Short mmCIF file of C-alpha atoms in Angstrom, two decimals:
data_model
loop_
_atom_site.label_atom_id
_atom_site.label_comp_id
_atom_site.label_asym_id
_atom_site.label_seq_id
_atom_site.Cartn_x
_atom_site.Cartn_y
_atom_site.Cartn_z
CA GLY N 1 17.53 -0.96 -13.25
CA ALA N 2 18.52 -1.14 -9.58
CA LEU N 3 21.31 -3.65 -10.26
CA LEU N 4 22.70 -1.55 -13.10
CA GLY N 5 22.64 1.50 -10.84
CA ILE N 6 24.64 -0.31 -8.15
CA LEU N 7 27.17 -1.59 -10.70
CA ALA N 8 27.54 1.93 -12.16
CA SER N 9 28.15 3.38 -8.69
CA CYS N 10 30.86 0.77 -8.04
CA VAL N 11 32.56 1.67 -11.32
CA LEU N 12 32.44 5.40 -10.47
CA GLU N 13 33.76 4.78 -6.97
CA PHE N 14 36.73 2.55 -7.80
CA ALA N 15 37.56 3.69 -11.35
CA ILE N 16 37.12 7.47 -11.07
CA PHE N 17 36.59 8.86 -7.57
CA ARG N 18 39.37 7.01 -5.73
CA PRO N 19 42.15 6.60 -8.35
CA VAL N 20 41.56 9.83 -10.33
CA LEU N 21 40.00 12.35 -7.93
CA GLY N 22 41.48 10.97 -4.73
CA LYS N 23 38.09 11.07 -3.07
CA SER N 24 36.01 8.28 -1.56
CA THR N 25 32.53 7.64 -0.24
CA LEU N 26 31.33 5.24 2.42
CA THR N 27 31.01 1.59 1.46
CA ILE N 28 29.38 -1.31 3.28
CA ARG N 29 32.83 -2.27 4.60
CA ASP N 30 33.12 1.15 6.25
CA LYS N 31 29.79 0.71 8.02
CA SER N 32 29.83 -3.00 8.90
CA VAL N 33 32.33 -5.53 7.56
CA LEU N 34 30.88 -8.75 6.15
CA ASP N 35 33.24 -11.72 6.68
CA ASN N 36 33.08 -15.49 6.95
CA HIS N 37 32.54 -15.24 10.71
CA GLN N 38 29.00 -14.02 10.06
CA VAL N 39 28.10 -16.29 7.15
CA VAL N 40 26.73 -19.35 8.95
CA PRO N 41 24.19 -18.43 11.67
CA ARG N 42 24.30 -20.11 15.07
CA PRO N 43 21.76 -20.24 17.90
CA PHE N 44 22.24 -17.28 20.18
CA PHE N 45 22.91 -19.47 23.24
CA LEU N 46 25.88 -21.05 21.40
CA ASN N 47 27.24 -17.75 20.13
CA SER N 48 30.01 -16.18 22.22
CA ASP N 49 29.11 -12.72 20.87
CA TYR N 50 26.08 -12.69 23.18
CA ASP N 51 26.48 -12.16 26.91
CA LEU N 52 23.58 -14.14 28.36
CA SER N 53 24.30 -12.82 31.86
CA GLU N 54 22.88 -9.41 30.86
CA TRP N 55 19.26 -10.04 29.91
CA GLY N 56 17.93 -6.72 31.16
CA SER N 57 14.53 -6.28 32.74
CA LEU N 58 11.69 -8.52 31.57
CA SER N 59 9.36 -5.52 31.21
CA ASN N 60 11.69 -3.81 28.74
CA ILE N 61 11.99 -7.01 26.68
CA ILE N 62 8.21 -7.47 26.54
CA SER N 63 7.43 -3.84 25.70
CA GLN N 64 10.09 -3.72 22.98
CA GLY N 65 8.91 -7.04 21.57
CA VAL N 66 5.25 -5.98 21.45
CA THR N 67 6.14 -2.67 19.78
CA LEU N 68 8.29 -4.37 17.14
CA ALA N 69 5.61 -7.00 16.52
CA LEU N 70 2.92 -4.36 15.97
CA VAL N 71 5.10 -2.33 13.62
CA ALA N 72 6.11 -5.45 11.66
CA MET N 73 2.49 -6.60 11.29
CA LEU N 74 1.24 -3.18 10.24
CA GLU N 75 3.98 -2.58 7.70
CA SER N 76 3.59 -6.08 6.25
CA LEU N 77 -0.17 -5.64 5.86
CA LEU N 78 0.31 -2.21 4.29
CA CYS N 79 2.84 -3.76 1.93
CA MET N 80 0.33 -6.46 1.00
CA GLU N 81 -2.27 -3.81 0.13
CA VAL N 82 0.24 -2.06 -2.15
CA MET N 83 1.06 -5.39 -3.83
CA ASN N 84 -2.65 -6.11 -4.31
CA ASP N 85 -2.96 -2.84 -6.24
CA LEU N 86 0.17 -3.42 -8.32
CA THR N 87 -0.62 -7.02 -9.25
CA SER N 88 -4.46 -6.80 -9.32
CA SER N 89 -4.63 -9.71 -6.89
CA SER N 90 -5.85 -10.39 -3.36
CA GLY N 91 -3.37 -11.52 -0.71
CA GLU N 92 -4.14 -13.60 2.37
CA ALA N 93 -3.48 -11.58 5.52
CA ASN N 94 -3.57 -14.58 7.88
CA ARG N 95 -0.96 -16.50 5.87
CA GLN N 96 1.19 -13.38 5.70
CA LEU N 97 1.16 -12.89 9.47
CA TRP N 98 1.74 -16.57 10.29
CA ALA N 99 4.77 -16.64 7.99
CA LEU N 100 5.99 -13.37 9.51
CA GLY N 101 5.76 -14.74 13.05
CA ALA N 102 7.45 -18.06 12.24
CA SER N 103 10.33 -16.40 10.38
CA ASN N 104 10.94 -13.89 13.18
CA LEU N 105 11.00 -16.66 15.80
CA LEU N 106 13.61 -18.49 13.73
CA ALA N 107 15.61 -15.28 13.21
CA GLY N 108 15.65 -14.58 16.94
CA LEU N 109 16.71 -18.15 17.72
CA LEU N 110 19.68 -17.76 15.37
CA GLY N 111 20.67 -14.49 17.00
CA THR N 112 19.89 -12.09 14.19
CA MET N 113 17.49 -9.21 13.70
CA GLY N 114 13.87 -9.87 12.87
CA GLY N 115 12.20 -8.21 9.93
CA ASN N 116 9.04 -7.77 7.93
CA ALA N 117 7.86 -7.14 4.40
CA LEU N 118 9.30 -3.88 3.04
CA ILE N 119 7.24 -1.90 0.57
CA GLU N 120 10.38 -0.61 -1.17
CA LEU N 121 11.81 -4.08 -1.85
CA CYS N 122 8.44 -5.52 -2.87
CA VAL N 123 7.85 -2.70 -5.35
CA MET N 124 11.36 -3.23 -6.73
CA ASN N 125 10.61 -6.94 -7.10
CA VAL N 126 7.37 -6.29 -9.01
CA GLN N 127 9.02 -3.68 -11.23
CA SER N 128 11.68 -6.29 -12.09
CA GLY N 129 9.00 -8.70 -13.28
CA GLY N 130 8.35 -10.76 -10.13
CA ARG N 131 4.57 -10.85 -9.73
CA PHE N 132 3.94 -14.26 -8.12
CA ARG N 133 4.68 -15.76 -4.72
CA CYS N 134 7.61 -17.82 -5.99
CA SER N 135 9.46 -14.62 -6.92
CA SER N 136 9.98 -13.76 -3.24
CA THR N 137 11.35 -17.27 -2.60
CA VAL N 138 13.79 -16.96 -5.52
CA CYS N 139 14.82 -13.53 -4.21
CA ALA N 140 15.44 -14.92 -0.72
CA LEU N 141 17.46 -17.89 -2.02
CA GLY N 142 19.51 -15.59 -4.24
CA LEU N 143 20.22 -13.29 -1.31
CA MET N 144 21.27 -16.27 0.82
CA LEU N 145 23.70 -17.44 -1.86
CA ILE N 146 25.18 -13.96 -2.22
CA VAL N 147 25.66 -13.55 1.54
CA THR N 148 27.09 -17.06 1.88
CA PHE N 149 29.51 -17.09 -1.06
CA GLY N 150 29.80 -13.51 -2.28
CA TYR N 151 29.95 -11.64 1.02
CA ASP N 152 33.34 -10.12 0.24
CA MET N 153 31.99 -8.41 -2.89
CA LEU N 154 29.20 -6.79 -0.88
CA ASN N 155 31.78 -4.88 1.15
CA TYR N 156 32.68 -2.79 -1.91
CA ILE N 157 29.16 -1.51 -2.64
CA PRO N 158 28.86 2.25 -1.96
CA VAL N 159 26.22 3.02 0.65
CA ALA N 160 25.04 6.02 -1.42
CA SER N 161 23.97 3.69 -4.24
CA LEU N 162 21.71 1.73 -1.90
CA ALA N 163 20.21 4.96 -0.60
CA GLY N 164 19.63 6.13 -4.18
CA VAL N 165 17.81 2.91 -5.06
CA MET N 166 15.51 3.32 -2.07
CA VAL N 167 14.77 6.95 -2.97
CA VAL N 168 13.82 6.01 -6.54
CA VAL N 169 11.57 3.20 -5.33
CA VAL N 170 9.84 5.46 -2.80
CA ILE N 171 9.22 8.10 -5.48
CA GLY N 172 7.65 5.41 -7.63
CA PHE N 173 5.11 4.03 -5.16
CA VAL N 174 4.08 7.14 -3.21
CA ARG N 175 0.60 8.38 -4.12
CA TRP N 176 1.54 11.96 -4.84
CA ALA N 177 -2.07 12.77 -5.76
CA SER N 178 -2.94 12.52 -2.06
CA ILE N 179 -1.04 15.77 -1.37
CA PRO N 180 -3.28 18.07 -3.48
CA ALA N 181 -6.27 15.98 -2.34
CA VAL N 182 -5.52 16.81 1.30
CA LEU N 183 -4.84 20.47 0.54
CA ALA N 184 -8.11 20.74 -1.41
CA ALA N 185 -10.04 19.28 1.54
CA PHE N 186 -9.21 22.37 3.64
CA ILE N 187 -10.35 24.78 0.90
CA PRO N 188 -14.02 25.84 1.15
CA ARG N 189 -16.16 23.95 -1.36
CA SER N 190 -17.77 27.20 -2.52
CA TRP N 191 -14.37 28.48 -3.70
CA LEU N 192 -13.91 25.44 -5.95
CA GLU N 193 -17.41 25.43 -7.48
CA PRO N 194 -17.89 26.92 -10.98
CA GLY N 195 -19.68 30.21 -11.36
CA ARG N 196 -23.45 30.48 -11.42
CA ASP N 197 -23.42 31.23 -15.13
CA GLY N 198 -21.65 27.91 -15.75
CA ALA N 199 -18.38 29.61 -16.65
CA SER N 200 -15.20 27.64 -16.13
CA SER N 201 -13.51 28.19 -12.76
CA GLY N 202 -9.99 27.59 -14.09
CA ARG N 203 -7.91 24.47 -14.53
CA LEU N 204 -6.46 24.61 -11.02
CA LYS N 205 -9.87 24.78 -9.37
CA GLU N 206 -11.23 22.06 -11.61
CA TYR N 207 -8.30 19.80 -10.73
CA LEU N 208 -8.59 20.46 -6.99
CA ARG N 209 -12.33 19.81 -7.15
CA SER N 210 -11.73 16.49 -8.93
CA VAL N 211 -9.24 15.18 -6.33
CA ARG N 212 -10.83 16.73 -3.23
CA ILE N 213 -11.50 14.29 -0.36
CA GLY N 214 -13.55 14.64 2.80
CA LEU N 215 -12.28 16.96 5.53
CA PHE N 216 -12.25 14.19 8.13
CA ASP N 217 -10.24 11.93 5.81
CA ALA N 218 -7.70 14.71 5.30
CA PHE N 219 -7.52 15.26 9.06
CA ILE N 220 -6.74 11.56 9.66
CA ILE N 221 -4.03 11.58 6.96
CA VAL N 222 -2.35 14.59 8.56
CA ILE N 223 -2.54 13.06 12.06
CA VAL N 224 -1.15 9.67 10.98
CA THR N 225 1.64 11.24 8.91
CA THR N 226 2.68 13.53 11.77
CA LEU N 227 2.61 10.74 14.38
CA THR N 228 4.65 8.46 12.10
CA ALA N 229 7.35 11.13 11.84
CA VAL N 230 7.52 11.99 15.56
CA SER N 231 6.83 8.55 17.11
CA ASN N 232 6.44 5.23 15.28
CA LEU N 233 4.13 3.47 12.84
CA ALA N 234 2.27 1.50 15.51
CA ILE N 235 1.14 4.61 17.40
CA ALA N 236 0.27 6.45 14.17
CA VAL N 237 -1.83 3.64 12.72
CA GLY N 238 -3.47 3.01 16.09
CA ALA N 239 -4.52 6.65 16.29
CA GLY N 240 -5.82 6.61 12.71
CA VAL N 241 -7.81 3.42 13.23
CA SER N 242 -9.27 4.75 16.50
CA LEU N 243 -10.39 7.99 14.88
CA SER N 244 -11.93 6.14 11.94
CA ALA N 245 -13.71 3.72 14.27
CA LEU N 246 -15.15 6.56 16.33
CA ARG N 247 -16.38 8.29 13.22
CA PHE N 248 -17.93 5.15 11.81
CA SER N 249 -19.67 4.17 15.05
CA TYR N 250 -21.00 7.69 15.36
CA GLN N 251 -22.41 7.83 11.85
CA GLN N 252 -23.98 4.47 11.29
CA ALA N 253 -23.85 0.81 12.30
CA GLU N 254 -25.90 -0.65 9.44
CA PRO N 255 -24.06 -3.43 7.55
CA LEU N 256 -23.17 -3.08 3.88
CA LYS N 257 -25.39 -5.00 1.44
CA ILE N 258 -24.38 -5.71 -2.15
CA ALA N 259 -26.97 -7.06 -4.59
CA THR N 260 -26.47 -8.18 -8.20
CA SER N 261 -28.95 -8.49 -11.05
CA MET N 262 -28.90 -9.17 -14.78
CA GLY N 263 -30.97 -7.76 -17.63
CA ASP N 264 -30.54 -6.98 -21.34
CA GLY N 265 -26.91 -8.13 -21.27
CA VAL N 266 -26.08 -5.73 -18.42
CA LYS N 267 -25.01 -6.75 -14.92
CA LEU N 268 -25.91 -4.40 -12.09
CA TYR N 269 -24.10 -4.18 -8.74
CA SER N 270 -26.21 -2.29 -6.16
CA PHE N 271 -24.62 -1.01 -2.95
CA ASN N 272 -26.75 -0.31 0.11
CA GLY N 273 -25.38 0.85 3.43
CA PRO N 274 -22.06 2.34 4.58
CA ILE N 275 -18.99 1.82 2.40
CA PHE N 276 -15.77 2.15 4.37
CA PHE N 277 -12.26 0.68 4.31
CA GLY N 278 -13.15 -2.18 6.63
CA ALA N 279 -15.40 -3.62 3.89
CA ARG N 280 -12.68 -3.62 1.22
CA HIS N 281 -12.30 -7.41 1.02
CA ARG N 282 -16.03 -7.87 0.55
CA VAL N 283 -16.10 -5.21 -2.14
CA VAL N 284 -13.13 -6.69 -4.00
CA ASP N 285 -14.42 -10.27 -3.80
CA THR N 286 -17.87 -9.26 -5.12
CA PHE N 287 -16.75 -8.20 -8.59
CA LYS N 288 -16.01 -10.85 -11.23
CA PRO N 289 -14.52 -9.01 -14.24
CA GLN N 290 -13.68 -12.21 -16.12
CA GLU N 291 -17.23 -13.56 -15.81
CA ASP N 292 -19.23 -10.34 -16.21
CA PRO N 293 -20.83 -9.25 -19.53
CA ASP N 294 -19.48 -6.43 -21.68
CA ILE N 295 -21.55 -3.79 -19.85
CA VAL N 296 -21.49 -3.46 -16.05
CA GLU N 297 -23.32 -0.89 -13.92
CA ILE N 298 -22.48 0.01 -10.32
CA ASP N 299 -25.32 1.74 -8.47
CA PHE N 300 -24.44 3.77 -5.35
CA ALA N 301 -27.98 5.10 -4.78
CA GLY N 302 -28.40 3.39 -1.39
CA ALA N 303 -24.77 3.70 -0.32
CA GLU N 304 -22.98 6.17 1.90
CA ILE N 305 -19.24 6.60 1.35
CA PHE N 306 -17.44 7.14 4.64
CA ASP N 307 -13.82 7.47 3.55
CA PHE N 308 -11.89 7.91 0.33
CA ALA N 309 -9.62 4.93 1.06
CA ILE N 310 -12.35 2.45 0.13
CA MET N 311 -12.77 4.18 -3.23
CA GLN N 312 -9.12 3.42 -3.93
CA GLU N 313 -10.08 -0.26 -3.87
CA PHE N 314 -12.24 0.33 -6.95
CA HIS N 315 -9.21 1.44 -8.99
CA PRO N 316 -7.70 -2.03 -9.68
CA ILE N 317 -11.23 -3.38 -10.29
CA LEU N 318 -12.01 -0.73 -12.90
CA ALA N 319 -8.53 -1.15 -14.39
CA HIS N 320 -9.24 -4.87 -14.81
CA TYR N 321 -12.52 -4.13 -16.60
CA ALA N 322 -10.67 -1.66 -18.85
CA GLN N 323 -8.06 -4.28 -19.75
CA LEU N 324 -10.87 -6.62 -20.77
CA GLY N 325 -12.53 -3.89 -22.84
CA LYS N 326 -15.73 -3.95 -20.77
CA THR N 327 -17.76 -0.80 -20.12
CA VAL N 328 -18.51 0.21 -16.52
CA ARG N 329 -21.20 2.77 -15.73
CA LEU N 330 -21.30 4.48 -12.34
CA LEU N 331 -24.82 5.35 -11.19
CA ASN N 332 -25.91 7.75 -8.45
CA LEU N 333 -22.43 8.43 -7.12
CA LYS N 334 -23.49 11.64 -5.40
CA ASP N 335 -20.15 12.34 -3.72
CA ALA N 336 -18.30 14.51 -6.26
CA ASN N 337 -15.09 14.08 -4.24
CA HIS N 338 -14.68 10.55 -5.57
CA LEU N 339 -16.38 10.36 -8.97
CA PRO N 340 -13.71 12.14 -11.10
CA ALA N 341 -10.98 9.79 -9.86
CA LEU N 342 -13.02 6.74 -10.90
CA LEU N 343 -13.80 8.16 -14.35
CA ARG N 344 -10.13 8.27 -15.37
CA PHE N 345 -10.26 4.65 -16.53
CA ALA N 346 -10.76 4.24 -20.28
CA THR N 347 -13.98 2.21 -20.24
CA THR N 348 -15.55 3.80 -17.14
CA GLU N 349 -18.31 6.39 -17.59
CA GLU N 350 -20.97 8.14 -15.54
CA GLY N 351 -24.40 6.63 -16.13
CA SER N 352 -27.75 8.35 -15.78
CA ASN N 353 -28.92 8.67 -12.19
CA ASN N 354 -31.93 6.85 -10.76
CA ARG N 355 -31.53 4.11 -13.36
CA SER N 356 -31.90 0.51 -12.26
CA LEU N 357 -32.58 -2.84 -13.81
CA SER N 358 -36.01 -4.33 -13.49
CA GLN N 359 -34.85 -7.87 -12.73
CA SER N 360 -34.74 -8.98 -9.13
CA GLY N 361 -31.29 -8.98 -7.56
CA THR N 362 -29.31 -11.51 -5.56
CA GLU N 363 -27.94 -10.21 -2.28
CA LEU N 364 -24.28 -10.99 -1.58
#
């Protein structure tokens, strides 16, 4: 889709706008010409384009480097989380960061800009059918061949077409449901509750009640979004993590315990303790959809949900169970802010509260 869009924009630019209408838009050539001088990279100390006599102050170099490193790490890790959701897999953060550091050292040595994983390009890659690690390697090799041998063709691509591709990709991966969820968090709960006689409160109120998140979660989302717009990602994420850490340390320090048990062809997962985003890997690694029986129960009786972000980690898990046709029952999920979102999966249902299996469990 993206490639066809770029080709269509080139046809419009050079077959209609310029020869027929006498109008033109900016192309890559107008912004930065790609020629054979830039094809083969050279170490910066052998490149005459760099004036090594003007290094600048060491403090500025270090501060800029640390800021760029933090932003690159954060965006790459965020990208990995998005890919985990799209591909129902679990990435390795350490491998991701080691590869990021090595590639940026090599890029700096060859006198070019560093970079990091971009959510937009990764989403585009997955939407084009690339779901495994080798797809990124093929993409990189293809890009290298295009830049090395087809650089002159790149100069004719309209800049507007690239911007349009990015806009479409962003629209596709943004969680638009978070907007009404944040708005609903600032509405008094009593206004969203149905009437005492059980009468319906209206579709709008029912929808807002189903997506409503905690007030503190909404506050953190607003703070991080605002700081990202006015400063940079590193400061915004740092502020969000600090606020979440303060909240968590204030509420409880008890570790999360997950126990499993089997009985009558049903597997029970019992959560005890605080469930927050920092425990996402443990939560994801606990469930075994391929190995579990046809009926699975998840008991939240002893759990306390601290933020809605961790509940998002249950979505690909429940989607996997649904693909396998296995029924998942949610027990004792007292927090109504999160239950409706989990029940949207085809084979997920709300089980009766205070129900548990009699067999002894195995703590994980």
